[in-house]
């Protein structure tokens, strides 16, 4: 008893074990009365509601001698996401300490030297705000950098006049321009206007009052950050469901960021997986690395040099890249040969004489088959044996937008004889394999095609985004909304002609939520999407409560007009021609149908994968697939879904009787993913093959609840093995087993995969395009059902 009493003070005097020390403490402020703050202590400074923490953050926790930065990070989010560091590039070891002197000076000392210091008044203390702002007296991390600037902006932080620098120091963002190597600007904010700040709801405000909205705009409960990553892209992230999700980015095409690849090198990328650098033919990686390439053989004689054509390649960092406006290809080549510093040239076969010489250097090259149809001609020595593998310019155009297709008109209703239009397909196939001559033939046709495009005014496109029209301009263009050409769930469509003679389709939107700025931001996103198979958005008007979009006019009208003959005005088209009953449409042959399917698939894949995951169409149906010259398919109404609420979309589609295209998950409360578009596409694909509406059969509306078109088609094609039974009666006679079986089989099988009831079973749109192309094997599909609906 007395012994234990004696021992008690002794026990109390024993210092706490190191483990207790390591868990030291949460503090809410750090001042001169606190002992020096050591990295090994594990002490953290928490913001009042514990959203952020500050302290020594080990860089490589498992390394033998840990290095630390004094940083601010999100408390409780793993992996650790640092938003600011005092010494990002000047780490300290375990011997470092942070102290505040009674006089109000803050020192980060290491190895006897001061690494970072801040001055304030006596009694100042270090504290951390709930917004992540570290404060010491008048100093705050939001407005002043540490030793070097940070790479992250947080909500409520003032961005005006503050610069972000990527961790690797290569890229910077000065609240307006993204810059490589201090001088090379590769992105400028919309409207060339400074970013001021970002709010909790995901809106970035700009100096001119415009704003940029995140994909999840409106949600105030998520954490957000705007970060300039080491790849040079500026991205806005939201933290939800345990991970950071990108909700906005400055550069959808990473390869257009300057400096990712070095001299002579070409940047290639595949969306999600980032980018890589390759050397063009005739070049090899130079020894010193840095993604640079050098010529294998120097050009000995310029007059005898060869040029290799690199499709879809653009070098944007040359000296004085002026468009020389030449008469033809040979002129451009001659100009390049005449200039001693010319390394190659870019030429466009669009009849405009676009010709840009690459002088002295080949810099910031990228390959982008998305929409531009330009080619780079690279000078190599005559002895060079490499051949170009940057090809595809011709096949992209030929497979979805062929030139000069002629189709027969349907026979009289009673007649059953149909011309065998397979001849046309064969002609095309022959053309494709006719070797060298083909390229020049293609050029001639292509020029013709582009000339047609030109008359539609494609060349007059403003380079810097959509044009803002006034209501008066729109009224003048449409002569006071005189010529309606369609009506749809999103609004009425009128034909018009702009003052520059461009023919346009003017869509007046109904029930659009959000203010001016939101609308503008949305339209900017839509207008950024360029693809051969997407209807171009040329401008918009937001005035006096009006919300109007100005699109390119697509002359042939919508796909449903061609597909469903018996359908007597089931639904009016959206941007097509007036539905004149007497208007006799030619019949689409199998080759054209296949191209339409492929073009549409590629465009949706582009929306889903090359833009951002969240650009869903949500209303794929034949009415929204317009047919341009030579039946080049063009998707309309993309991006508009974002202007709508989900409930609106569901009810809207009911009203319009297009329920047949909505994926089952729309009816449930599930989240809508890109797979909903895949389902709709599957339905359209099946209709392209069968020539009937999925909720109609041979002209009569199916009323039975159990009838499910995909299920029926599946049984016919894969159980009864009578694929002919589901083919369009109108051109069934043109169906030749030998020629078309593979084509039609691919379309039907792909449709079946797209129509799987569970979203996760459906392939991605990129995969769908590949399945149609025949570049991936298609497994036997399962029978599509609608059981999923009855699950709960
Ligand atoms: C630090 O604060 C967090 C959040 O309030 C709490 O969960 C944790 O237990 C605290 N740690 C210590 C050692 O007090
Ligand atoms: C803080 O003040 C001292 C003298 O008062 C000065 O020498 C020092 O440069 C100041 N440090 C900073 C970071 O302003
Ligand atoms: C903490 O405070 C910030 C800023 O006031 C707020 O955005 C955040 O939602 C709060 N977090 C929690 C967990 O309360
Ligand atoms: C942004 O900073 C500049 C320079 O300090 C200043 O002239 C301008 O008024 C600021 N803009 C806003 C909106 O604060
Ligand atoms: C930080 O250090 C890295 C590696 O030494 C260097 O490449 C980079 O330029 C530095 N960053 C800054 C902002 O100084
Ligand atoms: C961005 O670049 C433009 C063009 O060089 C320049 O006029 C502007 O001042 C830059 N913006 C900032 C914030 O430096
Ligand atoms: C960066 O710019 C300097 C001159 O301003 C130049 O010497 C250097 O080669 C450039 N670096 C790269 C990677 O382009
Ligand atoms: C990214 O790479 C993974 C693995 O290499 C591959 O499975 C995936 O298809 C790629 N994604 C894209 C969009 O190419
Ligand atoms: C090449 O890229 C630059 C910059 O992105 C662009 O201005 C130019 O129009 C492109 N050239 C062609 C032929 O597409
Ligand atoms: C750029 O090239 C054009 C045509 O060769 C020439 O007229 C112009 O002077 C050049 N500009 C510069 C700045 O070198
Ligand atoms: C061309 O070949 C190089 C080297 O084999 C390869 O890395 C590159 O991806 C190829 N380019 C294309 C467009 O396929
Ligand atoms: C299409 O081809 C036909 C016959 O080859 C020709 O008569 C017609 O002019 C061509 N049309 C266009 C737009 O090139």
Short mmCIF file of C-alpha atoms in Angstrom, two decimals, residues 10-382:
data_model
loop_
_atom_site.label_atom_id
_atom_site.label_comp_id
_atom_site.label_asym_id
_atom_site.label_seq_id
_atom_site.Cartn_x
_atom_site.Cartn_y
_atom_site.Cartn_z
CA UNK A 10 7.60 7.98 -10.27
CA UNK A 11 5.15 6.52 -12.76
CA UNK A 12 3.80 9.96 -13.54
CA UNK A 13 7.30 11.24 -14.23
CA UNK A 14 7.94 8.66 -16.98
CA UNK A 15 7.72 10.47 -20.30
CA UNK A 16 4.94 9.31 -22.61
CA UNK A 17 5.95 6.62 -25.11
CA UNK A 18 6.87 7.80 -28.59
CA UNK A 19 3.68 6.45 -30.11
CA UNK A 20 1.63 8.83 -28.01
CA UNK A 21 3.89 11.63 -29.18
CA UNK A 22 3.34 10.72 -32.82
CA UNK A 23 -0.41 11.13 -32.45
CA UNK A 24 0.27 14.39 -30.85
CA UNK A 25 -2.55 16.58 -31.49
CA UNK A 26 -4.93 18.58 -33.45
CA UNK A 27 -4.39 22.24 -32.90
CA UNK A 28 -6.53 25.10 -34.08
CA UNK A 29 -3.81 27.72 -34.05
CA UNK A 30 -0.06 27.89 -33.66
CA UNK A 31 1.61 30.78 -31.85
CA UNK A 32 4.73 31.81 -30.00
CA UNK A 33 3.50 30.10 -26.83
CA UNK A 34 3.62 26.71 -28.56
CA UNK A 35 6.81 24.64 -28.59
CA UNK A 36 8.59 24.32 -31.96
CA UNK A 37 6.62 22.26 -34.46
CA UNK A 38 8.64 19.25 -35.63
CA UNK A 39 7.86 17.05 -38.65
CA UNK A 40 7.98 13.79 -36.65
CA UNK A 41 5.34 14.98 -34.18
CA UNK A 42 2.40 14.30 -36.43
CA UNK A 43 0.81 17.49 -35.21
CA UNK A 44 -1.76 19.04 -37.54
CA UNK A 45 -3.48 22.39 -37.66
CA UNK A 46 -7.16 21.78 -38.40
CA UNK A 47 -9.64 24.22 -39.88
CA UNK A 48 -12.66 24.80 -37.58
CA UNK A 49 -14.89 22.25 -39.27
CA UNK A 50 -11.97 19.93 -40.11
CA UNK A 51 -12.25 20.26 -43.88
CA UNK A 52 -8.60 21.20 -44.25
CA UNK A 53 -5.44 20.41 -42.34
CA UNK A 54 -1.99 21.98 -42.38
CA UNK A 55 1.30 20.56 -41.22
CA UNK A 56 4.39 18.72 -42.30
CA UNK A 57 3.48 16.40 -45.14
CA UNK A 58 5.97 13.62 -45.88
CA UNK A 59 6.77 13.42 -49.59
CA UNK A 60 7.73 9.77 -49.81
CA UNK A 61 6.51 8.35 -46.50
CA UNK A 62 8.35 5.07 -46.96
CA UNK A 63 11.73 6.49 -47.87
CA UNK A 64 14.46 5.94 -45.27
CA UNK A 65 14.98 9.63 -44.59
CA UNK A 66 11.64 11.28 -45.09
CA UNK A 67 11.44 14.67 -46.76
CA UNK A 68 8.68 17.06 -45.82
CA UNK A 69 6.84 20.04 -47.15
CA UNK A 70 4.84 22.35 -44.97
CA UNK A 71 1.49 22.07 -46.69
CA UNK A 72 -2.28 22.43 -46.60
CA UNK A 73 -4.36 19.42 -47.63
CA UNK A 74 -7.89 18.06 -47.38
CA UNK A 75 -8.33 16.43 -44.00
CA UNK A 76 -9.69 12.93 -44.23
CA UNK A 77 -9.40 12.50 -47.99
CA UNK A 78 -7.14 9.80 -49.19
CA UNK A 79 -4.89 9.80 -51.08
CA UNK A 80 -3.64 13.04 -49.61
CA UNK A 81 -4.43 15.97 -51.91
CA UNK A 82 -2.13 18.89 -51.20
CA UNK A 83 -3.56 22.25 -52.20
CA UNK A 84 -0.73 24.52 -51.13
CA UNK A 85 2.86 24.20 -49.94
CA UNK A 86 5.22 26.70 -48.41
CA UNK A 87 8.24 24.92 -49.83
CA UNK A 88 7.13 22.65 -52.69
CA UNK A 89 10.54 22.56 -54.30
CA UNK A 90 12.70 22.90 -51.23
CA UNK A 91 11.82 20.01 -48.98
CA UNK A 92 13.08 19.74 -45.41
CA UNK A 93 14.10 16.69 -43.40
CA UNK A 94 13.07 15.51 -39.95
CA UNK A 95 15.40 18.02 -38.27
CA UNK A 96 13.31 20.94 -39.48
CA UNK A 97 11.13 23.05 -37.23
CA UNK A 98 8.48 25.69 -37.52
CA UNK A 99 8.49 28.43 -34.91
CA UNK A 100 6.69 31.67 -34.23
CA UNK A 101 8.73 34.24 -32.30
CA UNK A 102 7.15 36.46 -29.66
CA UNK A 103 7.90 39.35 -32.03
CA UNK A 104 5.53 37.87 -34.63
CA UNK A 105 7.90 36.24 -37.08
CA UNK A 106 7.32 32.81 -38.59
CA UNK A 107 10.33 30.68 -39.53
CA UNK A 108 10.64 27.33 -41.18
CA UNK A 109 14.19 26.29 -40.33
CA UNK A 110 16.10 23.33 -41.54
CA UNK A 111 19.75 22.40 -41.21
CA UNK A 112 20.47 25.76 -39.63
CA UNK A 113 19.02 27.75 -42.53
CA UNK A 114 15.73 29.62 -42.88
CA UNK A 115 13.69 27.99 -45.65
CA UNK A 116 10.61 30.11 -45.41
CA UNK A 117 9.67 33.12 -43.30
CA UNK A 118 6.78 35.48 -42.85
CA UNK A 119 6.51 38.67 -40.84
CA UNK A 120 3.50 39.80 -38.84
CA UNK A 121 2.88 41.77 -35.68
CA UNK A 122 3.49 40.54 -32.13
CA UNK A 123 1.10 37.88 -30.87
CA UNK A 124 0.26 36.73 -34.39
CA UNK A 125 -0.74 33.10 -34.73
CA UNK A 126 -0.92 30.68 -37.62
CA UNK A 127 -4.48 29.52 -38.33
CA UNK A 128 -6.39 27.73 -41.08
CA UNK A 129 -9.79 28.72 -42.50
CA UNK A 130 -12.53 26.33 -43.54
CA UNK A 131 -11.93 27.38 -47.12
CA UNK A 132 -8.32 26.16 -46.93
CA UNK A 133 -6.72 29.56 -46.46
CA UNK A 134 -3.68 29.50 -44.19
CA UNK A 135 -3.34 32.78 -42.34
CA UNK A 136 -0.58 34.44 -40.36
CA UNK A 137 -1.28 38.02 -39.42
CA UNK A 138 -2.02 39.90 -42.59
CA UNK A 139 -0.44 37.20 -44.74
CA UNK A 140 -2.59 34.49 -46.30
CA UNK A 141 -1.79 31.56 -48.53
CA UNK A 142 -4.69 32.48 -50.82
CA UNK A 143 -3.03 35.65 -51.99
CA UNK A 144 0.66 35.03 -51.53
CA UNK A 145 2.59 32.08 -52.70
CA UNK A 146 5.11 30.18 -50.69
CA UNK A 147 8.60 29.97 -52.12
CA UNK A 148 7.04 29.26 -55.51
CA UNK A 149 3.43 29.59 -56.69
CA UNK A 150 1.01 26.74 -56.14
CA UNK A 151 -0.87 24.68 -58.67
CA UNK A 152 -4.38 24.88 -57.17
CA UNK A 153 -7.15 27.43 -56.80
CA UNK A 154 -9.86 26.86 -54.18
CA UNK A 155 -13.42 28.21 -54.03
CA UNK A 156 -13.55 31.80 -52.71
CA UNK A 157 -9.88 32.34 -53.52
CA UNK A 158 -9.21 35.48 -55.53
CA UNK A 159 -7.68 34.41 -58.85
CA UNK A 160 -7.22 37.88 -60.27
CA UNK A 161 -3.52 38.58 -60.73
CA UNK A 162 -2.48 35.28 -59.17
CA UNK A 163 -0.49 32.75 -61.13
CA UNK A 164 -0.62 28.98 -60.93
CA UNK A 165 2.42 26.95 -61.86
CA UNK A 166 2.35 23.21 -62.44
CA UNK A 167 4.44 21.13 -60.05
CA UNK A 168 7.01 20.41 -62.73
CA UNK A 169 7.36 24.13 -63.39
CA UNK A 170 6.70 23.79 -67.14
CA UNK A 171 3.21 25.30 -67.36
CA UNK A 172 1.57 28.33 -65.86
CA UNK A 173 -1.84 29.94 -65.70
CA UNK A 174 -2.07 33.67 -65.10
CA UNK A 175 -5.86 33.73 -64.59
CA UNK A 176 -6.29 34.15 -68.34
CA UNK A 177 -3.68 32.32 -70.42
CA UNK A 178 -2.23 28.85 -70.16
CA UNK A 179 1.42 29.19 -71.06
CA UNK A 180 4.28 26.82 -71.72
CA UNK A 181 7.88 27.77 -71.07
CA UNK A 182 6.95 31.28 -70.02
CA UNK A 183 6.03 32.52 -73.51
CA UNK A 184 4.07 29.99 -75.52
CA UNK A 185 0.36 30.62 -74.94
CA UNK A 186 -1.74 27.58 -75.90
CA UNK A 187 -5.08 28.42 -74.32
CA UNK A 188 -6.87 31.64 -73.54
CA UNK A 189 -9.99 31.78 -71.42
CA UNK A 190 -13.35 32.21 -73.17
CA UNK A 191 -13.79 35.81 -74.20
CA UNK A 192 -10.08 36.44 -73.48
CA UNK A 193 -11.10 37.37 -70.01
CA UNK A 194 -9.56 36.89 -66.58
CA UNK A 195 -10.86 34.37 -64.08
CA UNK A 196 -11.83 36.14 -60.85
CA UNK A 197 -13.00 33.38 -58.58
CA UNK A 198 -14.88 30.15 -58.25
CA UNK A 199 -17.85 29.56 -55.98
CA UNK A 200 -19.09 26.49 -54.11
CA UNK A 201 -21.66 25.69 -56.77
CA UNK A 202 -19.03 25.19 -59.50
CA UNK A 203 -19.19 28.51 -61.27
CA UNK A 204 -16.03 30.33 -62.33
CA UNK A 205 -16.70 34.04 -62.71
CA UNK A 206 -14.81 36.11 -65.22
CA UNK A 207 -14.01 39.78 -65.22
CA UNK A 208 -16.52 40.62 -67.96
CA UNK A 209 -19.37 39.08 -65.99
CA UNK A 210 -19.42 35.86 -68.01
CA UNK A 211 -18.90 32.57 -66.30
CA UNK A 212 -17.86 29.00 -66.82
CA UNK A 213 -19.96 26.25 -65.30
CA UNK A 214 -18.88 22.83 -64.16
CA UNK A 215 -20.69 19.72 -65.27
CA UNK A 216 -22.21 19.36 -61.81
CA UNK A 217 -23.03 23.03 -61.47
CA UNK A 218 -25.38 23.81 -58.62
CA UNK A 219 -24.20 21.23 -56.13
CA UNK A 220 -22.86 23.25 -53.19
CA UNK A 221 -22.10 20.35 -50.93
CA UNK A 222 -19.07 19.03 -52.78
CA UNK A 223 -15.47 20.12 -52.39
CA UNK A 224 -13.95 21.67 -55.48
CA UNK A 225 -10.52 22.64 -56.74
CA UNK A 226 -9.07 24.05 -59.94
CA UNK A 227 -5.70 22.48 -60.58
CA UNK A 228 -3.00 22.97 -63.20
CA UNK A 229 -1.55 19.51 -63.63
CA UNK A 230 1.87 18.50 -64.84
CA UNK A 231 0.38 17.73 -68.25
CA UNK A 232 -0.43 21.42 -68.70
CA UNK A 233 -4.20 21.06 -68.54
CA UNK A 234 -6.32 23.13 -66.20
CA UNK A 235 -9.10 21.07 -64.66
CA UNK A 236 -11.88 21.60 -62.20
CA UNK A 237 -12.47 18.66 -59.87
CA UNK A 238 -15.34 17.82 -57.52
CA UNK A 239 -15.05 15.41 -54.64
CA UNK A 240 -17.98 13.11 -54.46
CA UNK A 241 -18.54 9.49 -53.60
CA UNK A 242 -15.01 9.06 -52.36
CA UNK A 243 -13.17 10.32 -55.41
CA UNK A 244 -12.21 13.37 -57.38
CA UNK A 245 -14.16 13.72 -60.59
CA UNK A 246 -13.22 16.10 -63.35
CA UNK A 247 -16.13 18.40 -64.10
CA UNK A 248 -14.50 20.92 -66.42
CA UNK A 249 -11.25 21.20 -68.34
CA UNK A 250 -9.63 23.84 -70.46
CA UNK A 251 -8.18 21.55 -73.12
CA UNK A 252 -10.32 18.62 -74.25
CA UNK A 253 -7.54 17.61 -76.62
CA UNK A 254 -4.42 17.17 -74.53
CA UNK A 255 -2.23 17.06 -77.59
CA UNK A 256 -2.94 20.69 -78.37
CA UNK A 257 -1.10 21.63 -75.20
CA UNK A 258 2.24 23.04 -76.23
CA UNK A 259 5.36 21.40 -75.01
CA UNK A 260 4.09 17.90 -74.25
CA UNK A 261 6.36 16.68 -77.00
CA UNK A 262 9.66 18.09 -78.14
CA UNK A 263 11.04 19.17 -81.50
CA UNK A 264 9.92 17.23 -84.60
CA UNK A 265 7.79 14.97 -82.49
CA UNK A 266 4.06 14.36 -82.92
CA UNK A 267 1.71 14.10 -79.98
CA UNK A 268 -0.92 11.39 -80.13
CA UNK A 269 -3.58 10.67 -77.58
CA UNK A 270 -6.53 8.51 -76.87
CA UNK A 271 -8.67 10.60 -74.58
CA UNK A 272 -8.79 8.79 -71.27
CA UNK A 273 -5.31 7.33 -71.37
CA UNK A 274 -3.40 10.50 -71.96
CA UNK A 275 -0.86 11.21 -74.59
CA UNK A 276 2.36 9.96 -76.02
CA UNK A 277 4.91 11.28 -78.47
CA UNK A 278 5.92 9.58 -81.68
CA UNK A 279 8.43 10.42 -84.35
CA UNK A 280 7.17 11.04 -87.86
CA UNK A 281 8.41 8.77 -90.64
CA UNK A 282 11.96 9.62 -91.61
CA UNK A 283 12.78 10.62 -88.03
CA UNK A 284 14.00 8.76 -84.96
CA UNK A 285 14.15 9.57 -81.27
CA UNK A 286 17.13 11.73 -80.60
CA UNK A 287 19.63 10.40 -78.10
CA UNK A 288 19.07 13.02 -75.46
CA UNK A 289 15.50 11.93 -74.98
CA UNK A 290 13.03 14.68 -74.05
CA UNK A 291 10.57 13.29 -76.60
CA UNK A 292 12.58 14.88 -79.37
CA UNK A 293 13.14 13.44 -82.80
CA UNK A 294 15.84 13.98 -85.39
CA UNK A 295 16.12 13.21 -89.08
CA UNK A 296 17.55 9.84 -89.93
CA UNK A 297 18.97 11.20 -93.16
CA UNK A 298 19.54 14.90 -93.74
CA UNK A 299 17.95 16.27 -96.88
CA UNK A 300 20.82 16.25 -99.36
CA UNK A 301 19.18 17.95 -102.27
CA UNK A 302 16.09 20.02 -101.76
CA UNK A 303 15.13 19.87 -105.41
CA UNK A 304 15.00 16.08 -105.27
CA UNK A 305 13.38 15.84 -101.86
CA UNK A 306 10.27 13.77 -101.27
CA UNK A 307 7.23 14.77 -99.29
CA UNK A 308 5.41 12.34 -97.03
CA UNK A 309 1.76 13.03 -96.37
CA UNK A 310 0.75 12.89 -92.70
CA UNK A 311 -3.03 12.96 -92.42
CA UNK A 312 -4.56 14.90 -89.54
CA UNK A 313 -1.18 16.21 -88.41
CA UNK A 314 -0.66 19.86 -87.58
CA UNK A 315 2.52 21.53 -86.36
CA UNK A 316 1.54 24.72 -84.62
CA UNK A 317 4.86 26.04 -83.36
CA UNK A 318 6.58 27.01 -86.59
CA UNK A 319 7.96 30.41 -87.40
CA UNK A 320 5.57 32.85 -89.10
CA UNK A 321 2.74 30.46 -89.89
CA UNK A 322 0.90 32.64 -92.36
CA UNK A 323 -1.61 31.22 -94.78
CA UNK A 324 -0.08 31.85 -98.18
CA UNK A 325 -3.30 31.41 -100.18
CA UNK A 326 -1.90 29.57 -103.17
CA UNK A 327 -3.60 28.45 -106.34
CA UNK A 328 -2.99 24.74 -105.91
CA UNK A 329 -0.99 22.01 -104.29
CA UNK A 330 2.06 22.34 -106.58
CA UNK A 331 2.29 26.02 -105.82
CA UNK A 332 2.46 25.32 -102.12
CA UNK A 333 5.09 22.67 -102.64
CA UNK A 334 7.12 24.94 -104.87
CA UNK A 335 7.05 27.68 -102.24
CA UNK A 336 8.34 25.23 -99.65
CA UNK A 337 11.12 24.01 -101.93
CA UNK A 338 12.13 27.58 -102.64
CA UNK A 339 12.61 28.47 -98.99
CA UNK A 340 15.88 27.13 -97.64
CA UNK A 341 14.45 26.81 -94.12
CA UNK A 342 11.26 25.00 -95.09
CA UNK A 343 10.83 21.58 -93.47
CA UNK A 344 7.41 20.85 -94.88
CA UNK A 345 4.03 22.42 -95.39
CA UNK A 346 0.38 22.07 -94.52
CA UNK A 347 -2.18 22.09 -97.27
CA UNK A 348 -5.95 21.82 -97.21
CA UNK A 349 -7.84 20.32 -100.11
CA UNK A 350 -10.78 22.55 -99.62
CA UNK A 351 -10.24 24.76 -102.61
CA UNK A 352 -9.36 27.76 -100.46
CA UNK A 353 -5.66 27.54 -101.23
CA UNK A 354 -4.76 27.13 -97.59
CA UNK A 355 -1.00 26.65 -97.46
CA UNK A 356 1.26 27.08 -94.45
CA UNK A 357 5.00 26.55 -94.62
CA UNK A 358 6.85 25.01 -91.71
CA UNK A 359 9.94 27.14 -91.48
CA UNK A 360 13.08 26.37 -89.49
CA UNK A 361 11.46 24.02 -87.03
CA UNK A 362 8.73 21.49 -86.52
CA UNK A 363 7.28 22.22 -83.14
CA UNK A 364 4.11 21.33 -81.20
CA UNK A 365 2.92 18.74 -83.64
CA UNK A 366 -0.23 16.80 -82.96
CA UNK A 367 -2.40 14.23 -84.61
CA UNK A 368 -6.11 14.82 -84.35
CA UNK A 369 -8.45 12.91 -86.59
CA UNK A 370 -11.47 14.36 -84.78
CA UNK A 371 -12.78 16.85 -87.23
CA UNK A 372 -10.11 18.68 -89.16
CA UNK A 373 -9.28 17.30 -92.54
CA UNK A 374 -5.87 18.77 -93.06
CA UNK A 375 -2.63 17.12 -93.98
CA UNK A 376 0.98 17.91 -93.32
CA UNK A 377 3.56 17.28 -96.03
CA UNK A 378 6.92 16.50 -94.51
CA UNK A 379 10.08 16.93 -96.53
CA UNK A 380 12.45 13.97 -96.41
CA UNK A 381 15.50 12.99 -98.41
CA UNK A 382 14.87 11.12 -101.62
#
